[in-house]
PDB file of C-alpha atoms in Angstrom:
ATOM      1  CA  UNK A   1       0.000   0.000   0.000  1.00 61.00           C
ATOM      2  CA  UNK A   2       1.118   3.079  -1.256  1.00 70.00           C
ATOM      3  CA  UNK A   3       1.118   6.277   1.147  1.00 76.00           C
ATOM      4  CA  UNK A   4      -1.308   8.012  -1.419  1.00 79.00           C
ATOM      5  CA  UNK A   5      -3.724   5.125  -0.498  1.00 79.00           C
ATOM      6  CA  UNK A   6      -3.754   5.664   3.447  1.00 83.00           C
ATOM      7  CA  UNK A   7      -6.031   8.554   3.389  1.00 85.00           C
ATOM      8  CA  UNK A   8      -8.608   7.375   0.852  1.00 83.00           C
ATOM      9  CA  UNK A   9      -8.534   3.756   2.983  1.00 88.00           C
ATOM     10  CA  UNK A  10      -9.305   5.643   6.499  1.00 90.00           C
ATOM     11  CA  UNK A  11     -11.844   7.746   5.386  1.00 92.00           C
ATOM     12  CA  UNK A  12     -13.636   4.674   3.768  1.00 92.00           C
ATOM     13  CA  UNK A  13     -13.501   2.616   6.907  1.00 93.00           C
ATOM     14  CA  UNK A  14     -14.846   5.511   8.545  1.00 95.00           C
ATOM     15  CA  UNK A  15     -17.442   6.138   6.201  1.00 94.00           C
ATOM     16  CA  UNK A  16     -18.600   2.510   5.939  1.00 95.00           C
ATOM     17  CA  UNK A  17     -18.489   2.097   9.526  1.00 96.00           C
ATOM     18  CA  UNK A  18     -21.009   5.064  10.245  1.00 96.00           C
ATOM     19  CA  UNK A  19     -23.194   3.665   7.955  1.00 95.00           C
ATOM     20  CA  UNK A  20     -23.214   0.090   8.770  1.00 96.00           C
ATOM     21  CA  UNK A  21     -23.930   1.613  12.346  1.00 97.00           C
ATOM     22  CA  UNK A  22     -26.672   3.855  11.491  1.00 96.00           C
ATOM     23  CA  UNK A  23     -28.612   0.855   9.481  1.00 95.00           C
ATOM     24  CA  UNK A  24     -27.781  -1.688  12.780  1.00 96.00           C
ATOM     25  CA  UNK A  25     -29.755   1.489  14.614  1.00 96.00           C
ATOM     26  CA  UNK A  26     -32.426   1.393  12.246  1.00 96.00           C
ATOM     27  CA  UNK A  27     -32.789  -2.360  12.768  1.00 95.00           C
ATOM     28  CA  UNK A  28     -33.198  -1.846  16.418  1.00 95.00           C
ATOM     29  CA  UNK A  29     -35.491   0.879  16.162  1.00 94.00           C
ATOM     30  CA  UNK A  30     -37.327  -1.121  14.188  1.00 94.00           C
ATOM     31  CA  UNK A  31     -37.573  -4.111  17.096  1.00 94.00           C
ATOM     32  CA  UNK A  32     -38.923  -1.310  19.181  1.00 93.00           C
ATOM     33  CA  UNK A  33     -41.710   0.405  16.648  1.00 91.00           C
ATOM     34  CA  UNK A  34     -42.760  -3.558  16.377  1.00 91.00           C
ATOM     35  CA  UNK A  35     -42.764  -3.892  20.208  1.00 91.00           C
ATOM     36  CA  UNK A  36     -44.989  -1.200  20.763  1.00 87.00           C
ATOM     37  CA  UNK A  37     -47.363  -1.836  17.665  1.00 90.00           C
ATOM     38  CA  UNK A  38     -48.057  -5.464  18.892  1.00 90.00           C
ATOM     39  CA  UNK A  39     -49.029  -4.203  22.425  1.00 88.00           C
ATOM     40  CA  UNK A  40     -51.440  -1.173  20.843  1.00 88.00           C
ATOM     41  CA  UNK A  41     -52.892  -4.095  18.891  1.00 89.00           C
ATOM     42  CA  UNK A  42     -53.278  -6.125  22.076  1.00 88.00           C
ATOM     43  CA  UNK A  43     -55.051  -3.543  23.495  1.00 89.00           C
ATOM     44  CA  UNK A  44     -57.685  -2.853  20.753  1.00 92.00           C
ATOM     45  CA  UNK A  45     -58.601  -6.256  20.549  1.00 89.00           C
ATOM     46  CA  UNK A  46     -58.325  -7.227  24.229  1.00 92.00           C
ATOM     47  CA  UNK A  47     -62.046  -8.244  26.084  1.00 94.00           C
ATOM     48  CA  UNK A  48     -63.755  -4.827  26.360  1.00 96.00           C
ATOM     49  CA  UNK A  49     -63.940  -3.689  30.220  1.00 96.00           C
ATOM     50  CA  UNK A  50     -66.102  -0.669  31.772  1.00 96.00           C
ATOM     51  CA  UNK A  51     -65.364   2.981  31.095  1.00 95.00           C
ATOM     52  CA  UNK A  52     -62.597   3.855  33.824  1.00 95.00           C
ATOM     53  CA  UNK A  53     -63.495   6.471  36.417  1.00 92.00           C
ATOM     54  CA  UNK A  54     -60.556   8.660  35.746  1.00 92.00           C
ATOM     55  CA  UNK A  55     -59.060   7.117  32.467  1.00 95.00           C
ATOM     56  CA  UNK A  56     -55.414   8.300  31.924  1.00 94.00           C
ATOM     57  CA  UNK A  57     -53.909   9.374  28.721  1.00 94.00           C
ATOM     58  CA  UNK A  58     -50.785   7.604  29.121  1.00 91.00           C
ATOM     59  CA  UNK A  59     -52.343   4.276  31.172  1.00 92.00           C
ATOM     60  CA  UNK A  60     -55.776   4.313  29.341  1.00 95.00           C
ATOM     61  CA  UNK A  61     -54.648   4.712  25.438  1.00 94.00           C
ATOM     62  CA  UNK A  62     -56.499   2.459  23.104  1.00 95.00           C
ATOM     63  CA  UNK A  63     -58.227   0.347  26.499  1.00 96.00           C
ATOM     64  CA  UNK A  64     -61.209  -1.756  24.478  1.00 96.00           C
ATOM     65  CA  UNK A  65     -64.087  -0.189  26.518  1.00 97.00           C
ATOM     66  CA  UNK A  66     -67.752  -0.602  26.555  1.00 97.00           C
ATOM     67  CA  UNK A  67     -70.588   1.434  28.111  1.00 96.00           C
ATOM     68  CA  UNK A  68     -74.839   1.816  27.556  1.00 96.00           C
ATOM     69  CA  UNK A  69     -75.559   5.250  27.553  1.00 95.00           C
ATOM     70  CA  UNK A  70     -77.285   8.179  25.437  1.00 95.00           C
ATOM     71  CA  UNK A  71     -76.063   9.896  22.474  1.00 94.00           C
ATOM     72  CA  UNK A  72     -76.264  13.558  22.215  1.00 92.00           C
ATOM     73  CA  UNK A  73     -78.251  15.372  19.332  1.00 89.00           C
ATOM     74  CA  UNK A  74     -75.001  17.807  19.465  1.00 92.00           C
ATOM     75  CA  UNK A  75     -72.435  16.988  17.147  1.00 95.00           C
ATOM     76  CA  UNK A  76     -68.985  17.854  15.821  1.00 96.00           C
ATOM     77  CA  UNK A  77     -68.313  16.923  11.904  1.00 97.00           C
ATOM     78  CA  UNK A  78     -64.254  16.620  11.496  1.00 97.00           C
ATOM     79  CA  UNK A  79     -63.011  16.113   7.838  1.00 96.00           C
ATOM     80  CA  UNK A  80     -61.735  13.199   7.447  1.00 94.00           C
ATOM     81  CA  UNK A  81     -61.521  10.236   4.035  1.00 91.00           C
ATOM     82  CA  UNK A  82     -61.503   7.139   3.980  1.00 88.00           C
ATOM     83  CA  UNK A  83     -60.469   4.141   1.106  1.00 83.00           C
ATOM     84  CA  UNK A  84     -62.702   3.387  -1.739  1.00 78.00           C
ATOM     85  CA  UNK A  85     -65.416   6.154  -0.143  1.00 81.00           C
ATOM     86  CA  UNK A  86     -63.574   9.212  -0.341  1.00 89.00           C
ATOM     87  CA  UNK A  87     -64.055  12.565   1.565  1.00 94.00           C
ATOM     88  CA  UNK A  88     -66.722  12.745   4.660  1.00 96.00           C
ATOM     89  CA  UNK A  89     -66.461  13.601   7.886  1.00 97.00           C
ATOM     90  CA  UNK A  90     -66.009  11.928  11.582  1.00 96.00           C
ATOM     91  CA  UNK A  91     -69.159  12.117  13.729  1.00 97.00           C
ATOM     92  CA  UNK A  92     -68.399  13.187  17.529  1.00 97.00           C
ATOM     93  CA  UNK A  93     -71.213  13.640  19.854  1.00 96.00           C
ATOM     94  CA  UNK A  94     -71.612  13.551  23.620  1.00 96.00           C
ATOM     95  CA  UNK A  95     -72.795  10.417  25.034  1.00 96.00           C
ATOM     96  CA  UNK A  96     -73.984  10.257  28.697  1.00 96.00           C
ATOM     97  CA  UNK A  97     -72.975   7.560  30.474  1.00 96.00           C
ATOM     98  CA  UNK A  98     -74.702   7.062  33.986  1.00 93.00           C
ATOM     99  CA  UNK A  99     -74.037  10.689  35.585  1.00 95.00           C
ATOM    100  CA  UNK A 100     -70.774  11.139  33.015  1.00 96.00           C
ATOM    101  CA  UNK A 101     -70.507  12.642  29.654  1.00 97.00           C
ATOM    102  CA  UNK A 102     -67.727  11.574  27.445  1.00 98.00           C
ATOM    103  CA  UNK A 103     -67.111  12.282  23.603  1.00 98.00           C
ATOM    104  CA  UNK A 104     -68.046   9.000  21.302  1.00 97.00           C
ATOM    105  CA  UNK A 105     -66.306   9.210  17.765  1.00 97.00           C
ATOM    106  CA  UNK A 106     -69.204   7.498  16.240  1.00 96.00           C
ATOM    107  CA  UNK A 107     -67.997   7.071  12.547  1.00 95.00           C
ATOM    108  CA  UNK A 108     -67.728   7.887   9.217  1.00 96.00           C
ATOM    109  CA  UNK A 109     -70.255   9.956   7.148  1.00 95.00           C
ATOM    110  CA  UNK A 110     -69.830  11.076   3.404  1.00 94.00           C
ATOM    111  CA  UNK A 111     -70.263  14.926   2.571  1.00 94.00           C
ATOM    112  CA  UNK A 112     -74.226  14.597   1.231  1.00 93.00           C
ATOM    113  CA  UNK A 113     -75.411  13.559   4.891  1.00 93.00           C
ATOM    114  CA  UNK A 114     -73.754  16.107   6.620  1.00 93.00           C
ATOM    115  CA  UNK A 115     -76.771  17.773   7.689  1.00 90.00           C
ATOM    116  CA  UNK A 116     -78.931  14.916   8.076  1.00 90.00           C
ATOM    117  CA  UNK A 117     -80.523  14.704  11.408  1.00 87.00           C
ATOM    118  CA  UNK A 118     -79.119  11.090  13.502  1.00 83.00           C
ATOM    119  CA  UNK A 119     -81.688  11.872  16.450  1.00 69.00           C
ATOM    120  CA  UNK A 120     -81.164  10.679  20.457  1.00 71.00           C
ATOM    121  CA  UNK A 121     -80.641   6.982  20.981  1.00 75.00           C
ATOM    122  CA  UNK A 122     -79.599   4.665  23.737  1.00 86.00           C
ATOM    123  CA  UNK A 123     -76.808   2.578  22.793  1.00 92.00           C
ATOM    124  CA  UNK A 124     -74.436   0.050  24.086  1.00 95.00           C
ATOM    125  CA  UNK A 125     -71.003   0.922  22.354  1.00 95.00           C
ATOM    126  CA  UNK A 126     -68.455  -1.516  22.114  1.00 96.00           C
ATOM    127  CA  UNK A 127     -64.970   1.076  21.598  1.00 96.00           C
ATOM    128  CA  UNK A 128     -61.706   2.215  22.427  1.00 97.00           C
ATOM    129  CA  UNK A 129     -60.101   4.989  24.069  1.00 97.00           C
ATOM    130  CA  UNK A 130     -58.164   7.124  22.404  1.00 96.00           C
ATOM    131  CA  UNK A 131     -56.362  10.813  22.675  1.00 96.00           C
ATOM    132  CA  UNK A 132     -55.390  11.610  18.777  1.00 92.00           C
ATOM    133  CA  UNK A 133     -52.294  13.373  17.976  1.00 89.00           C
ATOM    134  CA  UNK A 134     -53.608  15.316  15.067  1.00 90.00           C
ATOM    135  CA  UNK A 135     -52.768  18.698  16.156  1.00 91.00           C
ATOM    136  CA  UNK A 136     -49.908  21.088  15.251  1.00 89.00           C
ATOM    137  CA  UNK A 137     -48.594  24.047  14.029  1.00 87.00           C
ATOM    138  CA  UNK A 138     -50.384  24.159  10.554  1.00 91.00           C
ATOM    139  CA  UNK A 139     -53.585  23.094  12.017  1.00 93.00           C
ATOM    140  CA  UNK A 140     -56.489  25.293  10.525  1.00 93.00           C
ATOM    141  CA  UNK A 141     -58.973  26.716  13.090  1.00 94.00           C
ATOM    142  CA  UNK A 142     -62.635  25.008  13.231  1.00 95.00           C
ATOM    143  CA  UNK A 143     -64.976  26.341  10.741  1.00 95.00           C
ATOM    144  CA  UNK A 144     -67.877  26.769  13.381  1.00 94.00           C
ATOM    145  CA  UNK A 145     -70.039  28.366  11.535  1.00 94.00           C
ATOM    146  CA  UNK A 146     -70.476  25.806   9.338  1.00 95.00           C
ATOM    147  CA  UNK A 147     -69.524  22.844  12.017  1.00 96.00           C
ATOM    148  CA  UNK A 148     -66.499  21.716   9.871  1.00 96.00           C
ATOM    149  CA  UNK A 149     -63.306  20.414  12.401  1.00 97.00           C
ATOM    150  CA  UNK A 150     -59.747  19.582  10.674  1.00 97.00           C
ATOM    151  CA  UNK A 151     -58.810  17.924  13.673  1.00 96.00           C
ATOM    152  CA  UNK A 152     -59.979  15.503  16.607  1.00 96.00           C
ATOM    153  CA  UNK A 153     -58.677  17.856  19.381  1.00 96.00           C
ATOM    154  CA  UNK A 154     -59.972  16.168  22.386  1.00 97.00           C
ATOM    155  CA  UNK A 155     -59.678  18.862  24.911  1.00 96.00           C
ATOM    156  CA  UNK A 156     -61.606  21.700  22.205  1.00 96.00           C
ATOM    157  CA  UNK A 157     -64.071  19.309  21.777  1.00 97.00           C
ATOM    158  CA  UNK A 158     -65.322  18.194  25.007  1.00 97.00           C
ATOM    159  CA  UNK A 159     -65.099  21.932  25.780  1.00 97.00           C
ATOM    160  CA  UNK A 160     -67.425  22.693  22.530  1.00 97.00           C
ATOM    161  CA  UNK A 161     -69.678  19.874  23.818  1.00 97.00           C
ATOM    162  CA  UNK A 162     -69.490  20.418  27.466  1.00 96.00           C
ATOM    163  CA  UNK A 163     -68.135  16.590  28.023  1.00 97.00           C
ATOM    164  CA  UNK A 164     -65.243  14.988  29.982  1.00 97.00           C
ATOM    165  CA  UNK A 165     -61.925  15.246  27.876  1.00 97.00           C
ATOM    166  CA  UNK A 166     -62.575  11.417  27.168  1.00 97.00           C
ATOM    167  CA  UNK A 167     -63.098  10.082  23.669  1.00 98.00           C
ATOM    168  CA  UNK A 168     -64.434   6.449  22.534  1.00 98.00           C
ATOM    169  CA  UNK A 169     -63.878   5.502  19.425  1.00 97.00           C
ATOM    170  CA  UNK A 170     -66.377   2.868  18.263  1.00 96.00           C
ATOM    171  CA  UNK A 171     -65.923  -0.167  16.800  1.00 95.00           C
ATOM    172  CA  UNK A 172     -69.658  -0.919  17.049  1.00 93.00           C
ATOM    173  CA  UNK A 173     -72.312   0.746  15.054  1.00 92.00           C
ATOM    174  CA  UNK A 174     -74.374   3.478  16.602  1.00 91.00           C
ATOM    175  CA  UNK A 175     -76.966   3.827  14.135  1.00 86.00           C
ATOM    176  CA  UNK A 176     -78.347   6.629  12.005  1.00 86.00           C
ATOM    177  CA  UNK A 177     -76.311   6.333   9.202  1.00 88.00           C
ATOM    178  CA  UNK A 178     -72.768   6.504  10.825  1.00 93.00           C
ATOM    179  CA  UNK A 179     -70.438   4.014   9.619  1.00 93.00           C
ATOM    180  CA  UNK A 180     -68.026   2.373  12.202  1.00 94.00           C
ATOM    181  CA  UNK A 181     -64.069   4.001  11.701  1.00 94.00           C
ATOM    182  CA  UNK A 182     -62.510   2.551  14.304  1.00 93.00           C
ATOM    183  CA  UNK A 183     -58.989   3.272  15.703  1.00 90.00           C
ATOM    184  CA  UNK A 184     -56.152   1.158  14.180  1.00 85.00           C
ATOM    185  CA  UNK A 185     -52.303   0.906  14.098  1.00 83.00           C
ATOM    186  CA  UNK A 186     -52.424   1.695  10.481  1.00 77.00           C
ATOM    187  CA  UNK A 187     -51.715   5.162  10.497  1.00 73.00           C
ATOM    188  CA  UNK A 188     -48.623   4.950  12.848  1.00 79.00           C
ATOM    189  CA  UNK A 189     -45.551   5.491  10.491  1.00 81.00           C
ATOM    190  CA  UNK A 190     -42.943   2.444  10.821  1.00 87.00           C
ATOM    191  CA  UNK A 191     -40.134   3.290   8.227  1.00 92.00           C
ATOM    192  CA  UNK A 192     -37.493   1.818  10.088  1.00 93.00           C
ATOM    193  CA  UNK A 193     -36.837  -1.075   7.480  1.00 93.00           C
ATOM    194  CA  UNK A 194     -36.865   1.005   4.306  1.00 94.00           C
ATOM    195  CA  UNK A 195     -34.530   3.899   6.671  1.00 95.00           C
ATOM    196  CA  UNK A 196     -32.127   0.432   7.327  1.00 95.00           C
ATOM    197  CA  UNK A 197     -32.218  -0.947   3.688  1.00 96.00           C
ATOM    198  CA  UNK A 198     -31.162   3.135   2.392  1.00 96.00           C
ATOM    199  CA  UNK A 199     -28.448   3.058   5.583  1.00 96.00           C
ATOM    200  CA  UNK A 200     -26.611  -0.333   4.856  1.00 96.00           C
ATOM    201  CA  UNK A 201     -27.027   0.610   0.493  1.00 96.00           C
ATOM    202  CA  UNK A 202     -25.085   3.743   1.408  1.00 96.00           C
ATOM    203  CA  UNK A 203     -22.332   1.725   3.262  1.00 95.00           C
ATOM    204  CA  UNK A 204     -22.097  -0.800  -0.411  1.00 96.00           C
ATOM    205  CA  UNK A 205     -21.794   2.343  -2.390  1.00 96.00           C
ATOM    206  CA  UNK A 206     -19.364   4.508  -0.242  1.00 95.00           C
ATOM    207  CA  UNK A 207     -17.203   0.473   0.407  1.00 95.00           C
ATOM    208  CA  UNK A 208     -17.322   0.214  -4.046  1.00 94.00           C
ATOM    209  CA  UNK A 209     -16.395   4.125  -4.094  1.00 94.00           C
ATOM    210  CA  UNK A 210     -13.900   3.646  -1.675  1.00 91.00           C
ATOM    211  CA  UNK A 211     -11.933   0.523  -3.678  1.00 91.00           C
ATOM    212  CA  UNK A 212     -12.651   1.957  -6.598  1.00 90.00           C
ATOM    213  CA  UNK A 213     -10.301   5.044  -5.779  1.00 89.00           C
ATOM    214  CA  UNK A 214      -7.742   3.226  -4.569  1.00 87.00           C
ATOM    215  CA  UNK A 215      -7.608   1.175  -7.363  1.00 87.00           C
ATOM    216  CA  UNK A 216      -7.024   4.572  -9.558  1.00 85.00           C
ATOM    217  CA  UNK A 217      -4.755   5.402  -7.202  1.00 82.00           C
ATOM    218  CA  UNK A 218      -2.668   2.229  -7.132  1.00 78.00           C
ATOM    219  CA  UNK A 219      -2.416   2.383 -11.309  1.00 78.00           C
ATOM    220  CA  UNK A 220      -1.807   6.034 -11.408  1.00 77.00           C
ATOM    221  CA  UNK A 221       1.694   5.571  -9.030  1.00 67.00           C
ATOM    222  CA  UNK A 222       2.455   1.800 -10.430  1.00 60.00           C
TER     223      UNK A 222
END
């Protein structure tokens, strides 16, 4: 090995290292996005139990619930699509439980029966908990005017309905129309493998980059 060579050599050892390390990271992230998906899928579709007196964000996300009570004439519409049906909106109304009033997500609706009236009915509703994350920075205001949301915001909501910052999603049809959306792990971004496959395809271009110059450099000195 030529002294011309050293440098080049080093640098691709480096460079191959931090990417080889940077796809093994992506491999374990991925253990741990899979960890946590299989225990938020446990949860859905573990034997629904009473609503909890004080349900916790943190302790009480996605808990399979299931409670009788009365649904609201109230609603909020939030926009919202959905596979092969297109644009609609998400039905949430207050449902009173016993003494309590929580917010029930109640489904799916297309845009023509937006302003269809889905009446007061007693219902058992088999659900789960659930506190979306759907808020941030770019989130538009609520059109109130015309009752249009862009966002289940579960704390605006149960203060627009005058509930308990406590949201059921059902799984079960409520009736009237509304068409059962219920919460999933489908829309929780796991990218880990494709983030591993681009990390470790980096480290077999920069290792063929890195023999490739000093191959040009061993025939330019020989």
């Amino acid at each position: 090995m030529t002294r011309q060579m050293a440098g080049p050599l080093i640098v691709g050892i480096i460079g191959v290292a931090i990417l080889l390390s940077l796809g093994k990271w992506q491999l374990d992230r991925l253990a741990w996005k899979q960890g946590i998906l299989a225990d938020i899928t446990a949860r859905i579709e573990q034997a629904p139990v009473d609503l909890p007196a004080n349900p916790d964000p943190e302790r009480d996300a996605y808990l399979s619930v299931v409670a009788t009570g009365v649904i609201g004439t109230r609603e909020i519409q939030v926009l919202a699509s959905r596979k092969q049906k297109g644009a609609g909106y998400r039905v949430i109304a207050p449902f009173t439980v016993g003494d309590r009033t929580v917010l029930l997500d109640r489904g799916f609706i297309p845009l023509e029966a937006k302003d269809t009236p889905r009446g007061r009915d007693t219902v058992t509703v088999t659900g789960n908990l659930h506190w979306p994350d759907e808020v941030d920075s770019y989130t538009a205001e609520p059109d109130r005017n015309r009752n249009i949301w862009f966002a289940r915001d579960v704390d605006a909501m149960a203060a627009e309905l005058q509930t308990e910052p406590v949201l059921i999603i059902a799984r079960s049809d409520t009736g009237n129309g509304t068409e059962p959306f219920p919460v999933g792990i489908t829309g929780i971004p796991n990218d880990h493998l494709q983030y591993a496959i681009t990390w470790f395809s980096l480290a077999l271009v920069w290792f063929g980059m890195t023999v490739f110059l000093l191959w040009r450099i061993k025939h330019r000195t020989s």
